[in-house]
PDB file of C-alpha atoms and ligand atoms in Angstrom:
ATOM      1  CA  MET A   1     250.405 -60.147  32.957  1.00  0.00           C
ATOM      2  CA  LYS A   2     248.757 -57.196  34.661  1.00  0.00           C
ATOM      3  CA  ARG A   3     245.429 -58.118  36.219  1.00  0.00           C
ATOM      4  CA  ASN A   4     242.518 -55.811  35.404  1.00  0.00           C
ATOM      5  CA  LYS A   5     240.429 -54.554  38.325  1.00  0.00           C
ATOM      6  CA  ILE A   6     236.903 -55.797  38.993  1.00  0.00           C
ATOM      7  CA  VAL A   7     234.146 -54.156  41.046  1.00  0.00           C
ATOM      8  CA  ALA A   8     231.080 -56.262  41.835  1.00  0.00           C
ATOM      9  CA  GLY A   9     227.957 -55.002  43.596  1.00  0.00           C
ATOM     10  CA  ASN A  10     226.124 -57.417  45.884  1.00  0.00           C
ATOM     11  CA  TRP A  11     222.620 -56.004  46.324  1.00  0.00           C
ATOM     12  CA  LYS A  12     221.672 -58.787  48.775  1.00  0.00           C
ATOM     13  CA  MET A  13     217.928 -59.016  49.587  1.00  0.00           C
ATOM     14  CA  ASN A  14     217.155 -55.343  48.972  1.00  0.00           C
ATOM     15  CA  LEU A  15     214.917 -53.221  46.719  1.00  0.00           C
ATOM     16  CA  ASP A  16     211.534 -53.819  45.092  1.00  0.00           C
ATOM     17  CA  PHE A  17     211.168 -54.044  41.319  1.00  0.00           C
ATOM     18  CA  ASP A  18     210.702 -50.306  40.722  1.00  0.00           C
ATOM     19  CA  GLU A  19     213.665 -49.467  42.934  1.00  0.00           C
ATOM     20  CA  ALA A  20     215.818 -52.030  41.144  1.00  0.00           C
ATOM     21  CA  GLN A  21     214.824 -50.577  37.796  1.00  0.00           C
ATOM     22  CA  MET A  22     215.683 -47.083  39.025  1.00  0.00           C
ATOM     23  CA  LEU A  23     219.063 -48.152  40.387  1.00  0.00           C
ATOM     24  CA  ILE A  24     219.951 -49.814  37.075  1.00  0.00           C
ATOM     25  CA  GLU A  25     218.949 -46.672  35.191  1.00  0.00           C
ATOM     26  CA  ASP A  26     221.022 -44.449  37.510  1.00  0.00           C
ATOM     27  CA  LEU A  27     223.993 -46.799  37.193  1.00  0.00           C
ATOM     28  CA  GLU A  28     223.733 -46.753  33.414  1.00  0.00           C
ATOM     29  CA  ASN A  29     223.693 -42.959  33.267  1.00  0.00           C
ATOM     30  CA  LEU A  30     226.673 -42.631  35.573  1.00  0.00           C
ATOM     31  CA  LEU A  31     228.705 -45.467  34.046  1.00  0.00           C
ATOM     32  CA  ASP A  32     228.069 -44.076  30.587  1.00  0.00           C
ATOM     33  CA  ASP A  33     229.224 -40.678  31.764  1.00  0.00           C
ATOM     34  CA  LYS A  34     232.315 -41.769  33.728  1.00  0.00           C
ATOM     35  CA  GLN A  35     233.347 -44.761  31.575  1.00  0.00           C
ATOM     36  CA  PRO A  36     235.391 -46.531  34.270  1.00  0.00           C
ATOM     37  CA  SER A  37     237.923 -48.924  32.773  1.00  0.00           C
ATOM     38  CA  CYS A  38     237.470 -51.644  35.407  1.00  0.00           C
ATOM     39  CA  GLU A  39     235.151 -54.606  34.902  1.00  0.00           C
ATOM     40  CA  VAL A  40     231.768 -53.817  36.495  1.00  0.00           C
ATOM     41  CA  ILE A  41     229.409 -56.532  37.746  1.00  0.00           C
ATOM     42  CA  ILE A  42     226.038 -56.097  39.451  1.00  0.00           C
ATOM     43  CA  CYS A  43     224.416 -58.916  41.424  1.00  0.00           C
ATOM     44  CA  PRO A  44     220.704 -58.179  41.932  1.00  0.00           C
ATOM     45  CA  PRO A  45     218.231 -60.610  43.529  1.00  0.00           C
ATOM     46  CA  PHE A  46     216.893 -63.400  41.246  1.00  0.00           C
ATOM     47  CA  PRO A  47     213.629 -61.692  40.181  1.00  0.00           C
ATOM     48  CA  TYR A  48     215.535 -58.755  38.660  1.00  0.00           C
ATOM     49  CA  LEU A  49     218.260 -60.700  36.876  1.00  0.00           C
ATOM     50  CA  GLU A  50     216.615 -60.784  33.484  1.00  0.00           C
ATOM     51  CA  LEU A  51     215.876 -57.091  33.622  1.00  0.00           C
ATOM     52  CA  ALA A  52     219.573 -56.552  34.368  1.00  0.00           C
ATOM     53  CA  THR A  53     220.852 -58.900  31.646  1.00  0.00           C
ATOM     54  CA  ASP A  54     218.572 -57.260  29.054  1.00  0.00           C
ATOM     55  CA  GLU A  55     220.059 -53.894  29.989  1.00  0.00           C
ATOM     56  CA  ALA A  56     223.565 -55.347  30.021  1.00  0.00           C
ATOM     57  CA  THR A  57     223.125 -56.670  26.495  1.00  0.00           C
ATOM     58  CA  GLU A  58     221.727 -53.401  25.226  1.00  0.00           C
ATOM     59  CA  HIS A  59     224.225 -50.983  26.785  1.00  0.00           C
ATOM     60  CA  GLU A  60     227.305 -53.112  27.600  1.00  0.00           C
ATOM     61  CA  LEU A  61     228.089 -51.095  30.727  1.00  0.00           C
ATOM     62  CA  PHE A  62     228.137 -53.960  33.219  1.00  0.00           C
ATOM     63  CA  GLU A  63     227.900 -57.720  33.542  1.00  0.00           C
ATOM     64  CA  VAL A  64     225.327 -59.471  35.671  1.00  0.00           C
ATOM     65  CA  GLY A  65     225.874 -61.941  38.485  1.00  0.00           C
ATOM     66  CA  ALA A  66     223.516 -63.953  40.682  1.00  0.00           C
ATOM     67  CA  GLN A  67     223.922 -64.130  44.458  1.00  0.00           C
ATOM     68  CA  ASN A  68     223.482 -67.887  44.711  1.00  0.00           C
ATOM     69  CA  VAL A  69     223.033 -70.996  42.584  1.00  0.00           C
ATOM     70  CA  SER A  70     221.852 -74.542  43.186  1.00  0.00           C
ATOM     71  CA  ALA A  71     224.350 -77.308  43.833  1.00  0.00           C
ATOM     72  CA  PHE A  72     222.140 -79.535  41.635  1.00  0.00           C
ATOM     73  CA  ASP A  73     221.764 -79.644  37.883  1.00  0.00           C
ATOM     74  CA  SER A  74     217.970 -79.834  37.440  1.00  0.00           C
ATOM     75  CA  GLY A  75     214.874 -81.652  38.624  1.00  0.00           C
ATOM     76  CA  ALA A  76     212.865 -81.973  41.841  1.00  0.00           C
ATOM     77  CA  TYR A  77     214.570 -79.336  43.982  1.00  0.00           C
ATOM     78  CA  THR A  78     211.741 -76.974  44.889  1.00  0.00           C
ATOM     79  CA  GLY A  79     212.818 -73.388  45.241  1.00  0.00           C
ATOM     80  CA  GLU A  80     216.225 -73.836  43.670  1.00  0.00           C
ATOM     81  CA  VAL A  81     217.681 -71.964  40.690  1.00  0.00           C
ATOM     82  CA  SER A  82     220.161 -73.833  38.488  1.00  0.00           C
ATOM     83  CA  ALA A  83     223.302 -72.622  36.774  1.00  0.00           C
ATOM     84  CA  LYS A  84     221.747 -73.662  33.470  1.00  0.00           C
ATOM     85  CA  MET A  85     218.796 -71.317  34.108  1.00  0.00           C
ATOM     86  CA  LEU A  86     221.134 -68.464  34.965  1.00  0.00           C
ATOM     87  CA  ASP A  87     223.165 -69.094  31.841  1.00  0.00           C
ATOM     88  CA  SER A  88     220.004 -69.171  29.713  1.00  0.00           C
ATOM     89  CA  ILE A  89     219.145 -65.573  30.687  1.00  0.00           C
ATOM     90  CA  GLY A  90     222.635 -64.193  30.179  1.00  0.00           C
ATOM     91  CA  VAL A  91     223.947 -64.202  33.757  1.00  0.00           C
ATOM     92  CA  SER A  92     227.723 -64.446  33.550  1.00  0.00           C
ATOM     93  CA  CYS A  93     228.834 -64.830  37.170  1.00  0.00           C
ATOM     94  CA  CYS A  94     227.583 -65.941  40.551  1.00  0.00           C
ATOM     95  CA  ILE A  95     228.515 -65.212  44.162  1.00  0.00           C
ATOM     96  CA  ILE A  96     229.180 -68.518  45.923  1.00  0.00           C
ATOM     97  CA  GLY A  97     229.875 -69.081  49.603  1.00  0.00           C
ATOM     98  CA  HIS A  98     229.013 -65.625  50.882  1.00  0.00           C
ATOM     99  CA  SER A  99     229.335 -65.641  54.674  1.00  0.00           C
ATOM    100  CA  GLU A 100     225.611 -64.918  55.019  1.00  0.00           C
ATOM    101  CA  ARG A 101     224.852 -68.133  53.113  1.00  0.00           C
ATOM    102  CA  ARG A 102     227.395 -70.068  55.149  1.00  0.00           C
ATOM    103  CA  LYS A 103     225.882 -68.727  58.374  1.00  0.00           C
ATOM    104  CA  TYR A 104     222.109 -68.577  57.807  1.00  0.00           C
ATOM    105  CA  PHE A 105     221.737 -71.405  55.289  1.00  0.00           C
ATOM    106  CA  ASN A 106     224.389 -73.754  56.642  1.00  0.00           C
ATOM    107  CA  GLU A 107     226.279 -73.979  53.373  1.00  0.00           C
ATOM    108  CA  ASP A 108     229.419 -75.978  53.970  1.00  0.00           C
ATOM    109  CA  ASN A 109     232.547 -76.245  51.856  1.00  0.00           C
ATOM    110  CA  ALA A 110     231.433 -79.518  50.227  1.00  0.00           C
ATOM    111  CA  THR A 111     228.147 -77.961  49.053  1.00  0.00           C
ATOM    112  CA  LEU A 112     229.987 -74.873  47.900  1.00  0.00           C
ATOM    113  CA  ALA A 113     232.414 -76.990  45.866  1.00  0.00           C
ATOM    114  CA  GLN A 114     229.377 -78.496  44.082  1.00  0.00           C
ATOM    115  CA  LYS A 115     228.006 -75.018  43.407  1.00  0.00           C
ATOM    116  CA  VAL A 116     231.359 -74.008  41.957  1.00  0.00           C
ATOM    117  CA  ASN A 117     231.273 -77.079  39.690  1.00  0.00           C
ATOM    118  CA  GLN A 118     227.728 -76.332  38.550  1.00  0.00           C
ATOM    119  CA  SER A 119     228.645 -72.750  37.704  1.00  0.00           C
ATOM    120  CA  LEU A 120     231.751 -73.690  35.769  1.00  0.00           C
ATOM    121  CA  LYS A 121     229.830 -76.358  33.865  1.00  0.00           C
ATOM    122  CA  TYR A 122     227.679 -73.580  32.402  1.00  0.00           C
ATOM    123  CA  GLU A 123     230.550 -71.121  32.031  1.00  0.00           C
ATOM    124  CA  ILE A 124     229.351 -68.917  34.843  1.00  0.00           C
ATOM    125  CA  VAL A 125     232.245 -67.333  36.733  1.00  0.00           C
ATOM    126  CA  PRO A 126     232.053 -68.149  40.451  1.00  0.00           C
ATOM    127  CA  ILE A 127     232.839 -65.258  42.791  1.00  0.00           C
ATOM    128  CA  PHE A 128     233.951 -67.495  45.637  1.00  0.00           C
ATOM    129  CA  CYS A 129     233.876 -65.835  49.068  1.00  0.00           C
ATOM    130  CA  VAL A 130     236.109 -66.678  51.994  1.00  0.00           C
ATOM    131  CA  GLY A 131     236.739 -64.952  55.293  1.00  0.00           C
ATOM    132  CA  GLU A 132     237.069 -65.392  59.023  1.00  0.00           C
ATOM    133  CA  VAL A 133     234.767 -64.308  61.843  1.00  0.00           C
ATOM    134  CA  LEU A 134     236.026 -61.927  64.512  1.00  0.00           C
ATOM    135  CA  GLU A 135     236.662 -64.657  67.063  1.00  0.00           C
ATOM    136  CA  GLU A 136     238.866 -66.524  64.594  1.00  0.00           C
ATOM    137  CA  ARG A 137     240.908 -63.408  63.879  1.00  0.00           C
ATOM    138  CA  GLU A 138     241.281 -62.676  67.574  1.00  0.00           C
ATOM    139  CA  LYS A 139     242.521 -66.203  68.168  1.00  0.00           C
ATOM    140  CA  GLY A 140     244.988 -65.757  65.295  1.00  0.00           C
ATOM    141  CA  ILE A 141     243.597 -68.717  63.322  1.00  0.00           C
ATOM    142  CA  HIS A 142     242.261 -66.723  60.364  1.00  0.00           C
ATOM    143  CA  PHE A 143     244.875 -68.023  57.939  1.00  0.00           C
ATOM    144  CA  ASP A 144     243.937 -71.632  58.802  1.00  0.00           C
ATOM    145  CA  VAL A 145     240.242 -70.859  58.327  1.00  0.00           C
ATOM    146  CA  ILE A 146     240.831 -69.267  54.929  1.00  0.00           C
ATOM    147  CA  ARG A 147     243.173 -72.044  53.824  1.00  0.00           C
ATOM    148  CA  LYS A 148     240.479 -74.639  54.627  1.00  0.00           C
ATOM    149  CA  GLN A 149     237.779 -72.677  52.794  1.00  0.00           C
ATOM    150  CA  ILE A 150     239.966 -72.364  49.706  1.00  0.00           C
ATOM    151  CA  GLU A 151     241.253 -75.949  49.777  1.00  0.00           C
ATOM    152  CA  GLU A 152     237.836 -77.523  50.275  1.00  0.00           C
ATOM    153  CA  GLY A 153     235.897 -75.163  48.029  1.00  0.00           C
ATOM    154  CA  LEU A 154     238.283 -74.718  45.106  1.00  0.00           C
ATOM    155  CA  PHE A 155     241.332 -76.952  45.143  1.00  0.00           C
ATOM    156  CA  HIS A 156     239.579 -79.914  43.540  1.00  0.00           C
ATOM    157  CA  LEU A 157     239.565 -77.855  40.314  1.00  0.00           C
ATOM    158  CA  GLU A 158     241.915 -78.242  37.377  1.00  0.00           C
ATOM    159  CA  ALA A 159     244.066 -75.170  36.720  1.00  0.00           C
ATOM    160  CA  ALA A 160     242.059 -74.398  33.565  1.00  0.00           C
ATOM    161  CA  ASP A 161     238.902 -74.106  35.718  1.00  0.00           C
ATOM    162  CA  LEU A 162     240.392 -72.245  38.660  1.00  0.00           C
ATOM    163  CA  GLU A 163     241.569 -69.647  36.182  1.00  0.00           C
ATOM    164  CA  ASN A 164     237.895 -68.757  35.652  1.00  0.00           C
ATOM    165  CA  VAL A 165     237.148 -68.215  39.332  1.00  0.00           C
ATOM    166  CA  ILE A 166     237.179 -64.858  41.101  1.00  0.00           C
ATOM    167  CA  ILE A 167     238.032 -65.106  44.796  1.00  0.00           C
ATOM    168  CA  ALA A 168     236.648 -62.576  47.281  1.00  0.00           C
ATOM    169  CA  TYR A 169     238.220 -62.129  50.695  1.00  0.00           C
ATOM    170  CA  GLU A 170     235.511 -60.855  53.005  1.00  0.00           C
ATOM    171  CA  PRO A 171     236.392 -60.767  56.689  1.00  0.00           C
ATOM    172  CA  VAL A 172     233.003 -61.442  58.301  1.00  0.00           C
ATOM    173  CA  TRP A 173     233.634 -58.845  61.016  1.00  0.00           C
ATOM    174  CA  ALA A 174     233.866 -56.186  58.300  1.00  0.00           C
ATOM    175  CA  ILE A 175     230.654 -57.034  56.435  1.00  0.00           C
ATOM    176  CA  GLY A 176     227.944 -54.444  56.934  1.00  0.00           C
ATOM    177  CA  THR A 177     229.614 -53.224  60.115  1.00  0.00           C
ATOM    178  CA  GLY A 178     231.370 -50.104  58.835  1.00  0.00           C
ATOM    179  CA  LYS A 179     234.554 -51.661  60.200  1.00  0.00           C
ATOM    180  CA  THR A 180     236.776 -52.126  57.153  1.00  0.00           C
ATOM    181  CA  ALA A 181     239.933 -54.199  57.176  1.00  0.00           C
ATOM    182  CA  THR A 182     242.947 -51.906  56.974  1.00  0.00           C
ATOM    183  CA  PRO A 183     244.684 -51.947  53.598  1.00  0.00           C
ATOM    184  CA  ALA A 184     247.571 -53.787  55.281  1.00  0.00           C
ATOM    185  CA  GLN A 185     245.235 -56.439  56.743  1.00  0.00           C
ATOM    186  CA  ALA A 186     243.573 -56.953  53.359  1.00  0.00           C
ATOM    187  CA  GLN A 187     246.921 -57.125  51.546  1.00  0.00           C
ATOM    188  CA  GLU A 188     248.273 -59.654  54.039  1.00  0.00           C
ATOM    189  CA  VAL A 189     245.396 -62.087  53.457  1.00  0.00           C
ATOM    190  CA  HIS A 190     245.268 -61.519  49.691  1.00  0.00           C
ATOM    191  CA  ALA A 191     248.993 -62.290  49.444  1.00  0.00           C
ATOM    192  CA  PHE A 192     248.418 -65.386  51.589  1.00  0.00           C
ATOM    193  CA  ILE A 193     245.642 -66.605  49.248  1.00  0.00           C
ATOM    194  CA  ARG A 194     247.807 -65.950  46.187  1.00  0.00           C
ATOM    195  CA  GLY A 195     250.580 -67.893  47.903  1.00  0.00           C
ATOM    196  CA  LEU A 196     248.285 -70.895  48.392  1.00  0.00           C
ATOM    197  CA  ILE A 197     247.445 -70.871  44.702  1.00  0.00           C
ATOM    198  CA  LYS A 198     251.099 -70.577  43.770  1.00  0.00           C
ATOM    199  CA  GLU A 199     251.958 -73.536  46.002  1.00  0.00           C
ATOM    200  CA  LYS A 200     249.398 -75.780  44.352  1.00  0.00           C
ATOM    201  CA  TYR A 201     249.069 -74.471  40.789  1.00  0.00           C
ATOM    202  CA  GLY A 202     252.243 -72.504  40.154  1.00  0.00           C
ATOM    203  CA  GLU A 203     253.183 -68.900  39.746  1.00  0.00           C
ATOM    204  CA  ASP A 204     251.527 -68.183  36.387  1.00  0.00           C
ATOM    205  CA  LEU A 205     248.045 -69.033  37.576  1.00  0.00           C
ATOM    206  CA  ALA A 206     248.605 -67.332  40.942  1.00  0.00           C
ATOM    207  CA  ASP A 207     249.631 -64.176  39.106  1.00  0.00           C
ATOM    208  CA  GLN A 208     246.476 -63.999  37.072  1.00  0.00           C
ATOM    209  CA  GLN A 209     243.964 -64.960  39.782  1.00  0.00           C
ATOM    210  CA  HIS A 210     241.602 -62.127  40.692  1.00  0.00           C
ATOM    211  CA  ILE A 211     241.179 -61.611  44.424  1.00  0.00           C
ATOM    212  CA  LEU A 212     238.622 -58.990  45.471  1.00  0.00           C
ATOM    213  CA  TYR A 213     238.218 -57.411  48.888  1.00  0.00           C
ATOM    214  CA  GLY A 214     234.770 -57.110  50.492  1.00  0.00           C
ATOM    215  CA  GLY A 215     233.537 -55.749  53.820  1.00  0.00           C
ATOM    216  CA  SER A 216     232.491 -52.127  54.332  1.00  0.00           C
ATOM    217  CA  CYS A 217     234.366 -51.061  51.223  1.00  0.00           C
ATOM    218  CA  ASN A 218     233.040 -47.653  50.226  1.00  0.00           C
ATOM    219  CA  ALA A 219     233.750 -44.558  48.149  1.00  0.00           C
ATOM    220  CA  LYS A 220     236.030 -43.209  50.891  1.00  0.00           C
ATOM    221  CA  ASN A 221     238.292 -46.199  51.523  1.00  0.00           C
ATOM    222  CA  ALA A 222     238.267 -47.975  48.145  1.00  0.00           C
ATOM    223  CA  ALA A 223     241.258 -46.177  46.619  1.00  0.00           C
ATOM    224  CA  GLU A 224     243.575 -47.152  49.449  1.00  0.00           C
ATOM    225  CA  LEU A 225     242.421 -50.775  49.428  1.00  0.00           C
ATOM    226  CA  PHE A 226     242.686 -51.081  45.637  1.00  0.00           C
ATOM    227  CA  ALA A 227     246.209 -49.625  45.732  1.00  0.00           C
ATOM    228  CA  GLN A 228     247.446 -52.786  47.478  1.00  0.00           C
ATOM    229  CA  PRO A 229     249.376 -55.013  45.060  1.00  0.00           C
ATOM    230  CA  ASP A 230     247.256 -58.134  45.642  1.00  0.00           C
ATOM    231  CA  VAL A 231     243.840 -56.436  45.851  1.00  0.00           C
ATOM    232  CA  ASP A 232     242.209 -56.659  42.441  1.00  0.00           C
ATOM    233  CA  GLY A 233     239.017 -54.750  43.179  1.00  0.00           C
ATOM    234  CA  GLY A 234     236.049 -55.102  45.487  1.00  0.00           C
ATOM    235  CA  LEU A 235     232.837 -56.942  46.293  1.00  0.00           C
ATOM    236  CA  ILE A 236     230.588 -54.153  47.479  1.00  0.00           C
ATOM    237  CA  GLY A 237     227.445 -54.611  49.600  1.00  0.00           C
ATOM    238  CA  GLY A 238     225.822 -51.528  51.145  1.00  0.00           C
ATOM    239  CA  ALA A 239     227.546 -49.002  48.890  1.00  0.00           C
ATOM    240  CA  SER A 240     226.393 -50.850  45.752  1.00  0.00           C
ATOM    241  CA  LEU A 241     222.817 -49.724  46.445  1.00  0.00           C
ATOM    242  CA  LYS A 242     223.750 -46.086  45.846  1.00  0.00           C
ATOM    243  CA  ALA A 243     224.592 -45.476  42.203  1.00  0.00           C
ATOM    244  CA  GLU A 244     226.920 -42.551  42.909  1.00  0.00           C
ATOM    245  CA  ASP A 245     228.910 -44.396  45.552  1.00  0.00           C
ATOM    246  CA  PHE A 246     229.167 -47.540  43.480  1.00  0.00           C
ATOM    247  CA  VAL A 247     230.326 -45.733  40.350  1.00  0.00           C
ATOM    248  CA  SER A 248     232.782 -43.699  42.411  1.00  0.00           C
ATOM    249  CA  ILE A 249     234.242 -47.005  43.657  1.00  0.00           C
ATOM    250  CA  CYS A 250     234.433 -48.197  40.029  1.00  0.00           C
ATOM    251  CA  GLU A 251     236.311 -45.025  39.101  1.00  0.00           C
ATOM    252  CA  GLN A 252     238.765 -45.622  41.923  1.00  0.00           C
ATOM    253  CA  ALA A 253     239.368 -49.098  40.565  1.00  0.00           C
ATOM    254  CA  SER A 254     240.140 -47.573  37.186  1.00  0.00           C
ATOM    255  CA  LYS A 255     243.146 -45.463  38.118  1.00  0.00           C
TER     256      LYS A 255
HETATM  257  P1  PGA B 301     229.230 -54.573  52.817  1.00  0.00           P
HETATM  258  O1  PGA B 301     228.976 -56.061  52.260  1.00  0.00           O
HETATM  259  O2  PGA B 301     229.976 -53.838  51.725  1.00  0.00           O
HETATM  260  O3  PGA B 301     227.854 -54.013  53.053  1.00  0.00           O
HETATM  261  O4  PGA B 301     230.034 -54.699  54.050  1.00  0.00           O
HETATM  262  C1  PGA B 301     229.923 -56.718  51.481  1.00  0.00           C
HETATM  263  C2  PGA B 301     229.412 -58.087  51.134  1.00  0.00           C
HETATM  264  O5  PGA B 301     228.737 -58.704  51.974  1.00  0.00           O
HETATM  265  O6  PGA B 301     229.635 -58.603  50.013  1.00  0.00           O
END
């Protein structure tokens, strides 16, 4: 089975309401014009999700993801947003385990595994992020780091659930730094991740698992990255805030 490509935009903590509305409008015009064949996902901050899902329902040009979700189901967890809430407003996926959440909010693999479970319970597709920091790559232990993140965050799942997870490899040293992994570096890790899945779940599941690359992916380098056999699209930060750049990346994922 040939895997379709996916491009997801991670807006992070950017834009006010008017700016978010404008970006969605610009994206709609461009996506409608260019009609990229890849799957397009946008992940705005929580307050703009419903605006985005309303637009998604009306125009069917993109799907909507959240950037985080609670590890708990419901109840006295002040400030948290549950998977059930996200599902109830039409959010269809959720970034889990982004390196910024691991670093600034101390999210560990056990918590992330719970977030994955919560998402899947409400049929929200987790976009599960893994990746090493620069020091780990320099020491040559990046494969061990990624193996641990995948094993502890995802390998408790049944095959039927893992099938619904998108994995994103995001080397931390490449995020927001302008320093992209080379296509060969990305391919090497993506093939490694696919190999881990094959080892545990078999070749069929490994073959259909989507693995996205993230970290300074932009309109200039996307084509080369997406041409790698195990790179199934991108998780885009900075460049997802510019409609033209983001849609250009989507077009490159559609060739
Ligand atoms: P970047 O971010 O494209 O700005 O490097 C990617 C990400 O953090 O998902």
